[in-house]
Amino acid sequence: MKSEFRIALTAALLGSVSVPAVAADLPSAKAPVYAPIPEGFDPFLIRVRALGVLPNGSGSTLVGAAPLALYNTSLTDNVVPEVDLTWFITRNIAVEVIAAVAHTSLKGSLTPFGLQHNVANTTLLPPTATLQYHFAWGQIDPYVGVGANYTWFLETTSPLFRGLGMGDAVNIKPNAGLALQAGVDYYLTKHWALNADAKYLFLNTTANTPFGPSSVHLNADTWLVAVGVGYRFSPADLFPAPVVAKY
């Protein structure tokens, strides 16, 4: 009788152990998971900013050996949208390129105390590339940069010369110049950042007018002041790792 009881007890214990073992062999019903994206180095930063184009304009018109001056000259300011891309070569060294288009007018008078005239209306296309050093202080990242600018003057017209019956024969020549930069990024998250940035462009050029070729010398040094928001990313953020099924 005792041996029969022992056999029954042993069978009951083996049965209780085998049930979870069989259940463990069944496929899991858990949802598939993505392979984790490593918290690594994000080399690209794209920003959208409001850009203030603040030129310092001055010039003089030269006709042969006798100068005919433009007095009290100035270039009008403007605020335009701007897009830029920064590529981080290392955590501290980066290259930034910007693209924007701004309209401006060259104003001046023909006598020292005369009324100002609208000498020319033009559109500035000033792509700028700078080599930057980022201090990388964590959430706040100040930086400085130096680079080059090349400015085109597009669709130039002259209300002044048109009013004098000389037509719109004004052509401001494109030219290159030095660019200096300082700014700061403030990271709200790993990817999103607020930005403030200032650049100073050293730009001098000449213009063809009805008075002759290169008859206007224009000093168009310009402040570019911007504020905006940026998104920092790596290619892995745009192309996530494939789904890994877990069983």
Tab-separated table of C-alpha atoms in Angstrom:
chain	number	residue	atom	x	y	z
A	1	MET	CA	0.000	0.000	0.000
A	2	LYS	CA	2.827	2.338	0.862
A	3	SER	CA	4.594	1.618	-2.441
A	4	GLU	CA	1.439	2.489	-4.398
A	5	PHE	CA	1.139	5.794	-2.500
A	6	ARG	CA	4.755	6.660	-3.254
A	7	ILE	CA	4.257	5.924	-6.967
A	8	ALA	CA	1.161	8.186	-7.093
A	9	LEU	CA	2.966	11.028	-5.258
A	10	THR	CA	5.974	10.828	-7.576
A	11	ALA	CA	3.734	10.950	-10.657
A	12	ALA	CA	1.919	14.035	-9.317
A	13	LEU	CA	5.199	15.898	-8.704
A	14	LEU	CA	6.540	15.091	-12.174
A	15	GLY	CA	3.309	16.295	-13.732
A	16	SER	CA	3.444	19.669	-11.966
A	17	VAL	CA	7.005	20.272	-13.219
A	18	SER	CA	6.323	19.268	-16.804
A	19	VAL	CA	3.465	21.729	-17.360
A	20	PRO	CA	5.607	24.975	-17.330
A	21	ALA	CA	8.299	23.167	-19.267
A	22	VAL	CA	5.835	22.525	-22.092
A	23	ALA	CA	4.555	26.106	-21.883
A	24	ALA	CA	8.108	27.454	-22.154
A	25	ASP	CA	8.557	25.596	-25.428
A	26	LEU	CA	5.588	27.412	-27.002
A	27	PRO	CA	6.221	30.527	-29.198
A	28	SER	CA	5.970	33.853	-27.361
A	29	ALA	CA	3.086	36.175	-28.245
A	30	LYS	CA	5.171	39.334	-27.528
A	31	ALA	CA	5.260	42.048	-30.227
A	32	PRO	CA	8.494	42.340	-32.269
A	33	VAL	CA	10.959	44.995	-31.165
A	34	TYR	CA	13.332	47.256	-33.117
A	35	ALA	CA	17.055	46.946	-32.735
A	36	PRO	CA	18.097	49.840	-30.455
A	37	ILE	CA	19.736	52.849	-32.067
A	38	PRO	CA	23.002	53.510	-30.238
A	39	GLU	CA	23.381	56.813	-28.431
A	40	GLY	CA	26.319	57.743	-30.656
A	41	PHE	CA	27.717	60.731	-32.490
A	42	ASP	CA	25.217	62.676	-34.633
A	43	PRO	CA	27.200	64.411	-37.405
A	44	PHE	CA	24.484	66.542	-39.055
A	45	LEU	CA	22.542	69.579	-37.846
A	46	ILE	CA	19.916	71.264	-40.020
A	47	ARG	CA	18.333	74.548	-38.970
A	48	VAL	CA	15.503	76.826	-40.076
A	49	ARG	CA	16.040	80.425	-38.989
A	50	ALA	CA	14.776	83.965	-39.367
A	51	LEU	CA	17.695	85.891	-40.873
A	52	GLY	CA	18.211	89.626	-40.535
A	53	VAL	CA	20.265	90.993	-43.455
A	54	LEU	CA	21.755	94.282	-42.243
A	55	PRO	CA	24.144	95.764	-44.840
A	56	ASN	CA	26.358	98.798	-44.407
A	57	GLY	CA	26.282	100.414	-47.847
A	58	SER	CA	28.465	103.209	-49.169
A	59	GLY	CA	29.724	104.080	-52.639
A	60	SER	CA	30.872	106.715	-55.080
A	61	THR	CA	30.212	107.130	-58.784
A	62	LEU	CA	33.269	107.809	-60.964
A	63	VAL	CA	32.996	109.226	-64.501
A	64	GLY	CA	36.401	109.320	-66.177
A	65	ALA	CA	38.863	111.327	-64.119
A	66	ALA	CA	36.187	113.493	-62.500
A	67	PRO	CA	34.256	111.819	-59.708
A	68	LEU	CA	30.511	112.297	-59.405
A	69	ALA	CA	29.810	111.271	-55.826
A	70	LEU	CA	26.843	109.542	-54.296
A	71	TYR	CA	26.380	110.987	-50.830
A	72	ASN	CA	24.794	109.490	-47.696
A	73	THR	CA	24.435	106.102	-49.330
A	74	SER	CA	22.843	103.158	-47.543
A	75	LEU	CA	21.489	99.696	-48.238
A	76	THR	CA	18.118	98.803	-46.739
A	77	ASP	CA	17.712	96.023	-44.155
A	78	ASN	CA	15.527	92.957	-44.558
A	79	VAL	CA	14.390	89.849	-42.650
A	80	VAL	CA	14.061	86.605	-44.620
A	81	PRO	CA	13.804	82.843	-43.972
A	82	GLU	CA	17.072	80.911	-44.102
A	83	VAL	CA	18.076	77.230	-44.169
A	84	ASP	CA	21.512	75.982	-43.160
A	85	LEU	CA	23.287	72.650	-42.750
A	86	THR	CA	26.184	71.879	-40.395
A	87	TRP	CA	28.390	68.803	-40.754
A	88	PHE	CA	30.332	67.855	-37.614
A	89	ILE	CA	33.666	66.350	-38.642
A	90	THR	CA	34.440	65.793	-34.957
A	91	ARG	CA	32.617	66.848	-31.804
A	92	ASN	CA	34.428	70.200	-31.952
A	93	ILE	CA	35.115	70.857	-35.653
A	94	ALA	CA	32.260	71.488	-38.094
A	95	VAL	CA	31.485	73.059	-41.458
A	96	GLU	CA	28.333	75.142	-41.974
A	97	VAL	CA	26.731	76.296	-45.226
A	98	ILE	CA	23.759	78.669	-45.444
A	99	ALA	CA	21.382	79.689	-48.207
A	100	ALA	CA	19.051	82.694	-48.280
A	101	VAL	CA	17.726	85.347	-50.667
A	102	ALA	CA	17.103	88.970	-49.619
A	103	HIS	CA	15.911	92.113	-51.410
A	104	THR	CA	17.634	95.449	-50.777
A	105	SER	CA	17.757	98.973	-52.167
A	106	LEU	CA	20.755	101.258	-52.569
A	107	LYS	CA	19.798	104.800	-51.616
A	108	GLY	CA	21.830	107.992	-51.939
A	109	SER	CA	21.807	111.652	-52.949
A	110	LEU	CA	23.689	113.469	-55.721
A	111	THR	CA	24.649	116.383	-53.435
A	112	PRO	CA	25.902	116.399	-49.820
A	113	PHE	CA	22.612	117.760	-48.464
A	114	GLY	CA	20.225	116.673	-51.209
A	115	LEU	CA	17.234	114.363	-51.114
A	116	GLN	CA	17.931	110.650	-51.149
A	117	HIS	CA	17.056	108.769	-54.313
A	118	ASN	CA	16.457	105.105	-54.920
A	119	VAL	CA	19.632	104.404	-56.882
A	120	ALA	CA	19.121	100.679	-57.372
A	121	ASN	CA	16.923	97.787	-56.290
A	122	THR	CA	18.560	94.366	-56.207
A	123	THR	CA	18.267	90.847	-54.803
A	124	LEU	CA	21.142	89.450	-52.747
A	125	LEU	CA	22.044	85.767	-52.953
A	126	PRO	CA	24.871	85.396	-50.376
A	127	PRO	CA	25.777	81.692	-49.868
A	128	THR	CA	28.296	81.435	-47.054
A	129	ALA	CA	30.461	78.560	-45.802
A	130	THR	CA	32.319	78.672	-42.475
A	131	LEU	CA	34.698	76.361	-40.634
A	132	GLN	CA	33.597	76.292	-36.991
A	133	TYR	CA	35.018	75.382	-33.604
A	134	HIS	CA	32.362	74.137	-31.150
A	135	PHE	CA	33.130	74.258	-27.435
A	136	ALA	CA	30.672	71.358	-26.807
A	137	TRP	CA	29.826	72.179	-23.185
A	138	GLY	CA	26.949	69.708	-23.131
A	139	GLN	CA	23.477	71.212	-23.336
A	140	ILE	CA	24.887	74.591	-24.339
A	141	ASP	CA	27.304	74.712	-27.286
A	142	PRO	CA	28.913	78.064	-28.170
A	143	TYR	CA	30.944	78.229	-31.373
A	144	VAL	CA	33.041	80.561	-33.521
A	145	GLY	CA	33.798	80.333	-37.218
A	146	VAL	CA	35.620	81.826	-40.168
A	147	GLY	CA	34.928	81.302	-43.845
A	148	ALA	CA	34.041	82.794	-47.186
A	149	ASN	CA	31.027	84.402	-48.786
A	150	TYR	CA	30.162	84.870	-52.449
A	151	THR	CA	27.321	87.290	-53.168
A	152	TRP	CA	25.328	87.598	-56.367
A	153	PHE	CA	23.221	90.705	-57.087
A	154	LEU	CA	20.217	89.617	-59.134
A	155	GLU	CA	17.447	91.449	-61.014
A	156	THR	CA	18.957	94.905	-60.437
A	157	THR	CA	16.913	97.910	-61.560
A	158	SER	CA	17.452	101.659	-61.099
A	159	PRO	CA	14.511	103.999	-60.463
A	160	LEU	CA	17.009	106.924	-60.383
A	161	PHE	CA	18.503	106.320	-63.839
A	162	ARG	CA	15.116	105.411	-65.252
A	163	GLY	CA	13.801	108.773	-64.007
A	164	LEU	CA	16.734	110.488	-65.717
A	165	GLY	CA	15.813	108.765	-68.989
A	166	MET	CA	18.839	106.441	-68.866
A	167	GLY	CA	16.962	103.171	-68.414
A	168	ASP	CA	17.811	100.333	-66.025
A	169	ALA	CA	21.344	99.710	-67.275
A	170	VAL	CA	22.733	98.867	-63.825
A	171	ASN	CA	24.678	95.683	-63.182
A	172	ILE	CA	26.222	95.066	-59.744
A	173	LYS	CA	29.040	92.559	-60.080
A	174	PRO	CA	29.200	89.462	-57.848
A	175	ASN	CA	32.171	89.204	-55.546
A	176	ALA	CA	33.666	87.158	-52.701
A	177	GLY	CA	34.603	88.206	-49.194
A	178	LEU	CA	35.687	87.052	-45.761
A	179	ALA	CA	33.037	85.884	-43.261
A	180	LEU	CA	33.396	85.871	-39.452
A	181	GLN	CA	30.907	84.075	-37.217
A	182	ALA	CA	29.855	83.510	-33.598
A	183	GLY	CA	26.834	81.696	-32.239
A	184	VAL	CA	25.364	79.270	-29.730
A	185	ASP	CA	23.151	76.173	-29.798
A	186	TYR	CA	21.016	75.285	-26.758
A	187	TYR	CA	19.899	71.646	-26.866
A	188	LEU	CA	16.383	70.990	-25.586
A	189	THR	CA	16.769	67.239	-26.249
A	190	LYS	CA	19.381	65.005	-27.886
A	191	HIS	CA	18.083	66.115	-31.299
A	192	TRP	CA	16.313	69.508	-30.975
A	193	ALA	CA	18.151	72.779	-30.336
A	194	LEU	CA	17.534	76.513	-30.267
A	195	ASN	CA	20.075	78.692	-32.071
A	196	ALA	CA	21.309	82.282	-32.189
A	197	ASP	CA	23.964	83.243	-34.734
A	198	ALA	CA	25.753	86.313	-36.100
A	199	LYS	CA	28.042	86.672	-39.114
A	200	TYR	CA	29.879	89.670	-40.530
A	201	LEU	CA	30.603	89.653	-44.258
A	202	PHE	CA	33.370	91.823	-45.710
A	203	LEU	CA	32.184	92.623	-49.238
A	204	ASN	CA	33.274	95.225	-51.785
A	205	THR	CA	32.167	95.325	-55.401
A	206	THR	CA	31.598	97.589	-58.391
A	207	ALA	CA	28.659	98.230	-60.679
A	208	ASN	CA	28.180	99.112	-64.312
A	209	THR	CA	25.838	102.074	-64.848
A	210	PRO	CA	24.932	104.407	-67.733
A	211	PHE	CA	27.986	106.449	-66.661
A	212	GLY	CA	30.257	103.562	-67.685
A	213	PRO	CA	31.627	100.187	-66.630
A	214	SER	CA	32.614	99.895	-62.959
A	215	SER	CA	31.426	103.477	-62.450
A	216	VAL	CA	30.099	102.745	-58.932
A	217	HIS	CA	32.231	101.344	-56.140
A	218	LEU	CA	30.048	99.749	-53.471
A	219	ASN	CA	31.087	98.818	-49.948
A	220	ALA	CA	28.447	96.265	-48.963
A	221	ASP	CA	29.781	94.896	-45.668
A	222	THR	CA	26.845	93.069	-44.079
A	223	TRP	CA	25.676	91.686	-40.745
A	224	LEU	CA	23.721	88.425	-40.932
A	225	VAL	CA	21.885	87.924	-37.621
A	226	ALA	CA	19.731	84.817	-37.180
A	227	VAL	CA	17.589	82.974	-34.604
A	228	GLY	CA	15.894	79.644	-35.159
A	229	VAL	CA	15.510	75.975	-34.346
A	230	GLY	CA	17.678	73.030	-35.376
A	231	TYR	CA	17.480	69.247	-35.572
A	232	ARG	CA	20.635	67.172	-35.092
A	233	PHE	CA	20.685	63.659	-36.516
A	234	SER	CA	22.690	60.794	-37.958
A	235	PRO	CA	21.900	58.570	-40.986
A	236	ALA	CA	20.706	55.897	-38.526
A	237	ASP	CA	17.872	58.236	-37.488
A	238	LEU	CA	16.660	58.471	-41.093
A	239	PHE	CA	17.180	54.758	-41.866
A	240	PRO	CA	16.404	52.729	-38.715
A	241	ALA	CA	17.777	49.230	-38.223
A	242	PRO	CA	15.513	46.400	-39.485
A	243	VAL	CA	12.947	44.740	-37.239
A	244	VAL	CA	14.324	41.910	-35.151
A	245	ALA	CA	11.701	39.328	-34.255
A	246	LYS	CA	12.021	37.939	-30.758
A	247	TYR	CA	10.870	34.423	-29.918
